[in-house]
Amino acid sequence: MRIFSKRIPLVFYVVLACVFAANILGGNLLGLNVSGLAWFVAMVFSGLLILLRSGRIAFPFMLWLPWVFLLLLYLSISYFNPLDPRVSPLQRTIQLLAPLVVAMAASTYRPSPAVVFECINSLRQFAILLALALLFSGVYGAAAQVMTCLLLGLVFVNRYLIFRQKKDLFIYLLVAFIPVLAVTRMVTAVMLLCVPLSFARLGIAKRALFVGFFVVVGLAVFQLPQIQKKMFFSGSGEISDISLSNPDFATSGRSFIWEVLWARAQQSPWLGHGTGAGETMTYTITPVGYPHNDWLLTFIDYGWLGVGVFLLCNLLMMFSCLAASRNTRVPETRFLFIAGASSFPPFFIVMFTDNIMVYASYFGILQYVLIGLAFGALRHERSQVARTP
């Protein structure tokens, strides 16, 4: 199956190209960070599409207005706060909005079931190409790359649960191998949780069987020497030893950073310290501006208000996808909605230990281009039903 087709929406290919560039190229291009350029290029292209096709937006962007309004409000007052010179409130705000812009642009298309099928086939080929490129290039060890593998894994394990095609299970296993090889603990664990966290229809017995299988696999992975060495300073330990209070449990400095930042965040817990404050505080502790905890970063910047609004909008989006999956009779469209809804629980979990929210080039734009296409496909289905006499 060819990865390219004239019928597939161009925004889909633009996003795939940007995701691939962020994962494989890395580094700088013309003095600019490639991963930063990736989400920016995808957003600018999507923005142009929206200007040209604004009347065709099917993505329910109204659900996100509270979050958008909060980000823009905080951006307007961010420049009154003392920030580290390396921190850009404007960039952070736009980066957080980029996936939504991509979703809106993708939803302006009206893909038929056949076109959606072609998109999935192209995504399957893309997953194989990306996995092989990561393996042979040796860049799979970076934390950002495994985020893309997680999204591809949950997409294709959901497809396998729905259509029972072995090639989709193969894709899942292929990309699931990357986080293990990269010794990325949380993403590896969440990759194994994709089945129990899936919203695909699955009988209790089968779901329990899958859960049992992945528990066994997870325990086997936990015993790998490279995992043990990264988990514990002593080089070995048990599941019961995984605790922040255990001095032998290795958190790569995260627990110390979280403790310091949490204490500082308490100075303004309800409204936060403003956009960019979290990065600024982190820079005083570590050379990296992110605390490897997007919930904490959001809390520092926007307080409980921002955390609550962000969580609410995500839950509304997830339930909107689930509701839409029940309103379509097309299996391919239903799959896109189920995969989209199933991407949120893993996203929430990984946010506790990583920068998945910040990594728009690796997770967000790909997640939302699929959701946007799903809403466009549903609009196509409804238009076809309306034309039927």
Coordinates of C-alpha atoms in Angstrom, one line a residue:
M1 CA 0.0 0.0 0.0
R2 CA 1.4 3.4 -1.0
I3 CA 1.9 6.0 1.7
F4 CA 0.8 8.7 -0.6
S5 CA -2.6 9.2 -2.2
K6 CA -4.1 12.2 -4.0
R7 CA -7.3 11.8 -2.1
I8 CA -5.9 12.1 1.4
P9 CA -6.2 15.7 2.9
L10 CA -3.0 17.6 2.5
V11 CA -3.0 18.7 6.1
F12 CA -2.6 15.0 7.1
Y13 CA 0.6 14.7 5.1
V14 CA 1.9 18.0 6.4
V15 CA 1.4 16.8 10.0
L16 CA 3.1 13.5 9.2
A17 CA 6.0 15.3 7.6
C18 CA 6.4 17.6 10.6
V19 CA 6.2 14.7 13.1
F20 CA 8.8 12.8 11.2
A21 CA 11.1 15.8 11.0
A22 CA 10.8 16.4 14.7
N23 CA 11.5 12.7 15.5
I24 CA 14.3 12.0 13.1
L25 CA 16.1 15.3 12.1
G26 CA 16.2 17.1 15.4
G27 CA 18.8 19.7 16.0
N28 CA 18.7 23.1 14.3
L29 CA 17.7 24.3 10.9
L30 CA 18.7 27.8 9.9
G31 CA 19.3 28.6 13.5
L32 CA 15.9 27.3 14.6
N33 CA 15.0 24.2 16.6
V34 CA 13.5 21.6 14.2
S35 CA 11.0 20.2 16.8
G36 CA 9.8 23.8 17.4
L37 CA 9.6 24.4 13.7
A38 CA 7.5 21.2 13.2
W39 CA 4.5 22.2 15.3
F40 CA 4.8 25.8 14.1
V41 CA 4.8 24.8 10.4
A42 CA 1.8 22.5 11.0
M43 CA 0.0 25.3 12.8
V44 CA 0.6 28.0 10.2
F45 CA -0.4 25.7 7.4
S46 CA -3.6 24.8 9.3
G47 CA -4.3 28.4 10.0
L48 CA -4.2 29.2 6.3
L49 CA -6.6 26.4 5.6
I50 CA -9.0 27.7 8.3
L51 CA -8.9 31.2 6.6
L52 CA -9.8 29.6 3.3
R53 CA -12.3 27.1 4.6
S54 CA -13.7 28.7 7.8
G55 CA -17.2 27.9 6.9
R56 CA -16.5 24.1 6.9
I57 CA -15.1 23.6 10.4
A58 CA -16.7 20.6 12.0
F59 CA -14.4 20.3 15.0
P60 CA -16.3 21.4 18.2
F61 CA -13.9 24.1 19.1
M62 CA -16.5 25.8 21.3
L63 CA -15.6 23.1 23.9
W64 CA -12.1 24.6 24.2
L65 CA -13.1 28.3 24.5
P66 CA -12.6 28.4 28.3
W67 CA -9.0 27.1 27.9
V68 CA -8.3 29.4 24.9
F69 CA -9.7 32.4 26.8
L70 CA -7.6 31.6 29.9
L71 CA -4.4 31.2 27.8
L72 CA -4.9 34.5 26.0
L73 CA -5.8 36.3 29.3
Y74 CA -2.7 35.1 31.0
L75 CA -0.6 35.9 28.0
S76 CA -1.8 39.5 28.1
I77 CA -0.5 40.0 31.6
S78 CA 2.6 37.7 31.4
Y79 CA 5.0 40.4 30.4
F80 CA 4.4 42.1 33.8
N81 CA 6.1 39.2 35.5
P82 CA 9.9 38.7 35.8
L83 CA 10.8 35.8 33.5
D84 CA 14.0 34.0 32.5
P85 CA 15.3 35.4 29.2
R86 CA 15.0 32.0 27.7
V87 CA 11.3 31.8 28.4
S88 CA 8.7 33.1 25.8
P89 CA 5.1 33.3 27.0
L90 CA 4.0 33.9 23.5
Q91 CA 5.7 30.7 22.2
R92 CA 4.3 28.6 25.0
T93 CA 0.8 29.9 24.5
I94 CA 0.8 29.3 20.7
Q95 CA 2.4 25.9 21.2
L96 CA -0.5 24.9 23.5
L97 CA -3.0 26.1 21.0
A98 CA -1.3 24.5 17.9
P99 CA -3.1 21.0 18.2
L100 CA -6.5 22.7 18.3
V101 CA -5.7 24.7 15.2
V102 CA -4.6 21.5 13.4
A103 CA -7.9 19.8 14.4
M104 CA -10.0 22.7 13.1
A105 CA -8.2 22.6 9.8
A106 CA -8.4 18.9 9.4
S107 CA -12.2 19.0 10.1
T108 CA -12.8 21.3 7.1
Y109 CA -12.3 18.2 4.9
R110 CA -15.1 15.7 4.2
P111 CA -13.3 12.4 3.8
S112 CA -15.4 9.5 2.7
P113 CA -15.0 6.1 4.4
A114 CA -12.6 5.0 1.6
V115 CA -10.4 8.1 2.1
V116 CA -10.4 7.5 5.9
F117 CA -9.3 3.9 5.1
E118 CA -6.5 5.3 3.0
C119 CA -5.4 7.7 5.8
I120 CA -5.1 4.8 8.2
N121 CA -3.1 2.8 5.6
S122 CA -0.8 5.7 5.2
L123 CA -0.5 6.1 9.0
R124 CA 0.4 2.4 9.2
Q125 CA 3.2 2.8 6.6
F126 CA 4.3 5.9 8.4
A127 CA 4.5 4.0 11.7
I128 CA 6.7 1.4 10.2
L129 CA 9.0 3.9 8.5
L130 CA 9.3 6.0 11.7
A131 CA 10.0 3.0 13.9
L132 CA 12.7 1.7 11.5
A133 CA 14.2 5.2 11.2
L134 CA 14.3 5.5 15.0
L135 CA 15.9 2.1 15.4
F136 CA 18.6 2.6 12.7
S137 CA 19.3 6.2 13.5
G138 CA 19.8 5.5 17.2
V139 CA 17.8 8.5 18.4
Y140 CA 15.1 6.4 20.0
G141 CA 16.6 7.1 23.4
A142 CA 15.3 10.6 23.5
A143 CA 12.2 11.2 25.7
A144 CA 10.3 13.0 23.0
Q145 CA 10.4 10.3 20.4
V146 CA 8.6 7.8 22.6
M147 CA 5.6 10.1 22.8
T148 CA 4.9 9.6 19.1
C149 CA 5.4 5.9 19.5
L150 CA 2.8 5.9 22.3
L151 CA 0.2 7.7 20.2
L152 CA 0.8 5.3 17.2
G153 CA 0.7 2.3 19.6
L154 CA -2.6 3.3 21.1
V155 CA -4.1 4.1 17.7
F156 CA -3.2 0.7 16.3
V157 CA -4.0 -1.4 19.3
N158 CA -7.5 0.2 19.3
R159 CA -7.7 -0.7 15.6
Y160 CA -6.8 -4.2 16.4
L161 CA -9.4 -4.5 19.1
I162 CA -12.1 -3.2 16.7
F163 CA -11.1 -4.9 13.4
R164 CA -9.0 -7.8 14.7
Q165 CA -6.4 -7.4 11.9
K166 CA -3.0 -8.9 12.9
K167 CA -1.1 -6.2 11.0
D168 CA -2.4 -3.6 13.4
L169 CA -1.2 -5.7 16.4
F170 CA 2.2 -5.9 14.7
I171 CA 2.4 -2.1 14.4
Y172 CA 1.5 -1.8 18.1
L173 CA 4.2 -4.3 19.1
L174 CA 6.8 -2.6 16.8
V175 CA 6.3 0.9 18.2
A176 CA 5.9 -0.5 21.8
F177 CA 9.4 -1.9 21.5
I178 CA 10.9 1.6 21.2
P179 CA 10.1 2.9 24.7
V180 CA 11.4 -0.4 26.1
L181 CA 14.7 0.0 24.2
A182 CA 14.8 3.7 25.3
V183 CA 14.3 2.6 28.9
T184 CA 11.4 5.1 29.3
R185 CA 9.6 3.8 32.3
M186 CA 6.3 5.7 32.4
V187 CA 5.7 5.5 28.6
T188 CA 6.5 1.8 28.6
A189 CA 4.0 1.2 31.4
V190 CA 1.3 3.3 29.7
M191 CA 1.9 1.5 26.4
L192 CA 1.0 -1.7 28.2
L193 CA -2.1 0.0 29.6
C194 CA -3.5 0.9 26.2
V195 CA -5.8 -2.1 26.1
P196 CA -7.4 -1.7 29.6
L197 CA -7.6 2.1 29.0
S198 CA -9.2 1.6 25.6
F199 CA -12.8 2.6 24.9
A200 CA -13.2 -0.1 22.3
R201 CA -16.0 -2.5 22.9
L202 CA -14.5 -5.6 24.4
G203 CA -16.1 -8.3 26.5
I204 CA -15.1 -8.5 30.2
A205 CA -13.5 -11.9 29.7
K206 CA -11.4 -10.8 26.7
R207 CA -10.5 -7.6 28.4
A208 CA -9.4 -9.5 31.5
L209 CA -7.4 -11.9 29.3
F210 CA -5.6 -9.0 27.6
V211 CA -5.0 -7.3 30.9
G212 CA -3.5 -10.5 32.4
F213 CA -1.3 -10.9 29.3
F214 CA 0.1 -7.4 29.6
V215 CA 0.6 -7.7 33.3
V216 CA 2.8 -10.7 32.7
V217 CA 4.7 -8.8 29.9
G218 CA 5.0 -5.7 32.2
L219 CA 6.5 -7.8 35.0
A220 CA 9.0 -9.4 32.5
V221 CA 10.0 -6.0 31.2
F222 CA 10.4 -4.7 34.8
Q223 CA 13.0 -7.5 35.4
L224 CA 15.2 -6.5 32.4
P225 CA 18.6 -5.4 33.7
Q226 CA 18.5 -2.0 31.9
I227 CA 15.1 -1.3 33.5
Q228 CA 16.3 -2.3 36.9
K229 CA 19.4 -0.1 36.7
K230 CA 17.3 2.9 35.8
M231 CA 14.7 2.2 38.4
F232 CA 17.0 1.7 41.4
F233 CA 20.3 3.2 42.5
S234 CA 21.3 -0.3 43.8
G235 CA 20.6 -1.8 40.4
S236 CA 17.8 -4.0 41.5
G237 CA 14.4 -3.9 43.3
E238 CA 10.8 -5.0 43.5
I239 CA 7.5 -3.5 42.4
S240 CA 6.8 -2.7 46.0
D241 CA 10.0 -0.6 46.1
I242 CA 8.7 1.9 43.6
S243 CA 8.0 4.9 45.9
L244 CA 9.2 8.5 46.1
S245 CA 9.9 7.9 49.8
N246 CA 12.3 5.0 48.9
P247 CA 15.9 6.5 48.8
D248 CA 16.9 3.7 46.4
F249 CA 14.2 4.6 43.8
A250 CA 15.8 6.6 41.0
T251 CA 13.6 9.5 39.8
S252 CA 16.4 11.2 37.7
G253 CA 16.2 14.2 40.0
R254 CA 12.4 14.6 39.4
S255 CA 11.3 14.2 43.0
F256 CA 13.7 17.0 44.2
I257 CA 12.6 19.3 41.5
W258 CA 8.9 18.6 42.1
E259 CA 9.3 19.2 45.9
V260 CA 11.0 22.5 45.4
L261 CA 8.5 23.7 42.7
W262 CA 5.5 22.5 44.6
A263 CA 6.6 24.6 47.6
R264 CA 7.1 27.7 45.5
A265 CA 3.7 27.2 43.7
Q266 CA 1.9 27.4 47.0
Q267 CA 2.5 31.1 47.0
S268 CA -0.3 31.5 44.5
P269 CA -2.2 28.2 44.3
W270 CA -5.5 29.3 42.9
L271 CA -4.5 31.6 40.0
G272 CA -0.9 30.6 39.5
H273 CA 2.1 32.8 38.8
G274 CA 1.5 33.5 35.1
T275 CA 2.6 32.0 31.8
G276 CA 6.2 31.1 31.8
A277 CA 6.6 31.2 35.6
G278 CA 7.0 27.4 35.8
E279 CA 9.8 27.4 33.3
T280 CA 11.5 30.3 35.0
M281 CA 11.4 28.5 38.4
T282 CA 12.7 25.3 36.9
Y283 CA 15.6 27.1 35.3
T284 CA 16.8 28.1 38.8
I285 CA 17.1 24.5 39.7
T286 CA 18.1 22.7 36.5
P287 CA 19.4 23.6 33.0
V288 CA 16.2 22.2 31.5
G289 CA 13.2 24.5 31.6
Y290 CA 10.6 21.8 32.1
P291 CA 10.0 19.8 35.4
H292 CA 9.0 16.6 33.6
N293 CA 5.5 17.0 35.1
D294 CA 3.0 18.9 32.9
W295 CA 0.4 18.9 35.6
L296 CA 2.8 20.7 37.9
L297 CA 3.9 23.1 35.2
T298 CA 0.3 24.0 34.4
F299 CA -0.4 24.4 38.1
I300 CA 2.5 26.8 38.6
D301 CA 1.5 28.9 35.6
Y302 CA -2.2 28.9 35.9
G303 CA -3.0 27.5 39.4
W304 CA -5.9 25.3 40.3
L305 CA -8.0 27.4 37.9
G306 CA -5.9 26.5 34.9
V307 CA -5.6 22.8 35.9
G308 CA -9.3 22.6 36.3
V309 CA -10.2 24.3 33.0
F310 CA -7.6 22.3 31.1
L311 CA -8.9 19.0 32.6
L312 CA -12.5 19.9 32.0
C313 CA -11.9 20.8 28.3
N314 CA -10.0 17.6 27.8
L315 CA -12.7 15.5 29.4
L316 CA -15.4 17.3 27.3
M317 CA -13.3 16.5 24.2
M318 CA -13.0 12.9 25.2
F319 CA -16.7 12.5 25.8
S320 CA -17.5 14.4 22.6
C321 CA -15.5 11.8 20.7
L322 CA -17.3 8.9 22.5
A323 CA -20.7 10.5 21.7
A324 CA -19.7 11.0 18.1
S325 CA -18.6 7.3 17.8
R326 CA -22.1 6.3 18.7
N327 CA -23.6 8.6 16.1
T328 CA -21.8 7.1 13.1
R329 CA -22.6 3.9 11.2
V330 CA -19.2 3.9 9.4
P331 CA -16.7 1.6 11.1
E332 CA -13.7 3.6 10.0
T333 CA -15.1 6.8 11.4
R334 CA -16.1 5.1 14.6
F335 CA -12.6 3.8 14.9
L336 CA -11.1 7.3 14.6
F337 CA -13.4 8.6 17.3
I338 CA -12.6 5.6 19.6
A339 CA -8.9 6.0 19.1
G340 CA -9.1 9.7 19.7
A341 CA -11.1 9.2 23.0
S342 CA -8.7 6.4 24.1
S343 CA -5.7 8.8 23.6
F344 CA -6.8 11.0 26.6
P345 CA -6.3 8.6 29.6
P346 CA -2.7 7.7 28.6
F347 CA -2.1 11.5 28.0
F348 CA -3.3 12.3 31.5
I349 CA -1.0 9.7 33.0
V350 CA 2.1 10.6 31.2
M351 CA 1.6 14.2 32.1
F352 CA 2.6 13.3 35.7
T353 CA 6.2 12.4 34.8
D354 CA 6.9 13.9 31.3
N355 CA 6.4 16.8 29.0
I356 CA 3.9 15.3 26.7
M357 CA 1.7 18.4 26.8
V358 CA 4.7 20.5 25.7
Y359 CA 5.7 18.0 23.0
A360 CA 3.1 19.2 20.4
S361 CA 5.4 18.1 17.6
Y362 CA 5.5 14.6 18.8
F363 CA 2.0 13.9 20.2
G364 CA -0.5 16.8 20.1
I365 CA -0.6 17.7 16.4
L366 CA -0.8 14.0 15.3
Q367 CA -3.5 13.3 18.0
Y368 CA -5.7 16.2 16.9
V369 CA -5.3 15.8 13.1
L370 CA -6.9 12.4 13.6
I371 CA -9.7 13.8 15.8
G372 CA -10.3 16.6 13.3
L373 CA -10.5 14.2 10.4
A374 CA -13.0 12.1 12.4
F375 CA -15.3 15.0 12.8
G376 CA -15.0 15.9 9.1
A377 CA -15.8 12.3 8.2
L378 CA -18.9 12.4 10.4
R379 CA -20.0 15.6 8.7
H380 CA -19.5 13.8 5.3
E381 CA -21.6 10.9 6.5
R382 CA -24.5 13.2 7.6
S383 CA -24.4 15.0 4.3
Q384 CA -24.7 11.7 2.4
V385 CA -27.7 10.7 4.6
A386 CA -29.4 14.1 4.0
R387 CA -29.1 13.6 0.2
T388 CA -30.7 10.2 0.3
P389 CA -34.3 10.5 -0.7

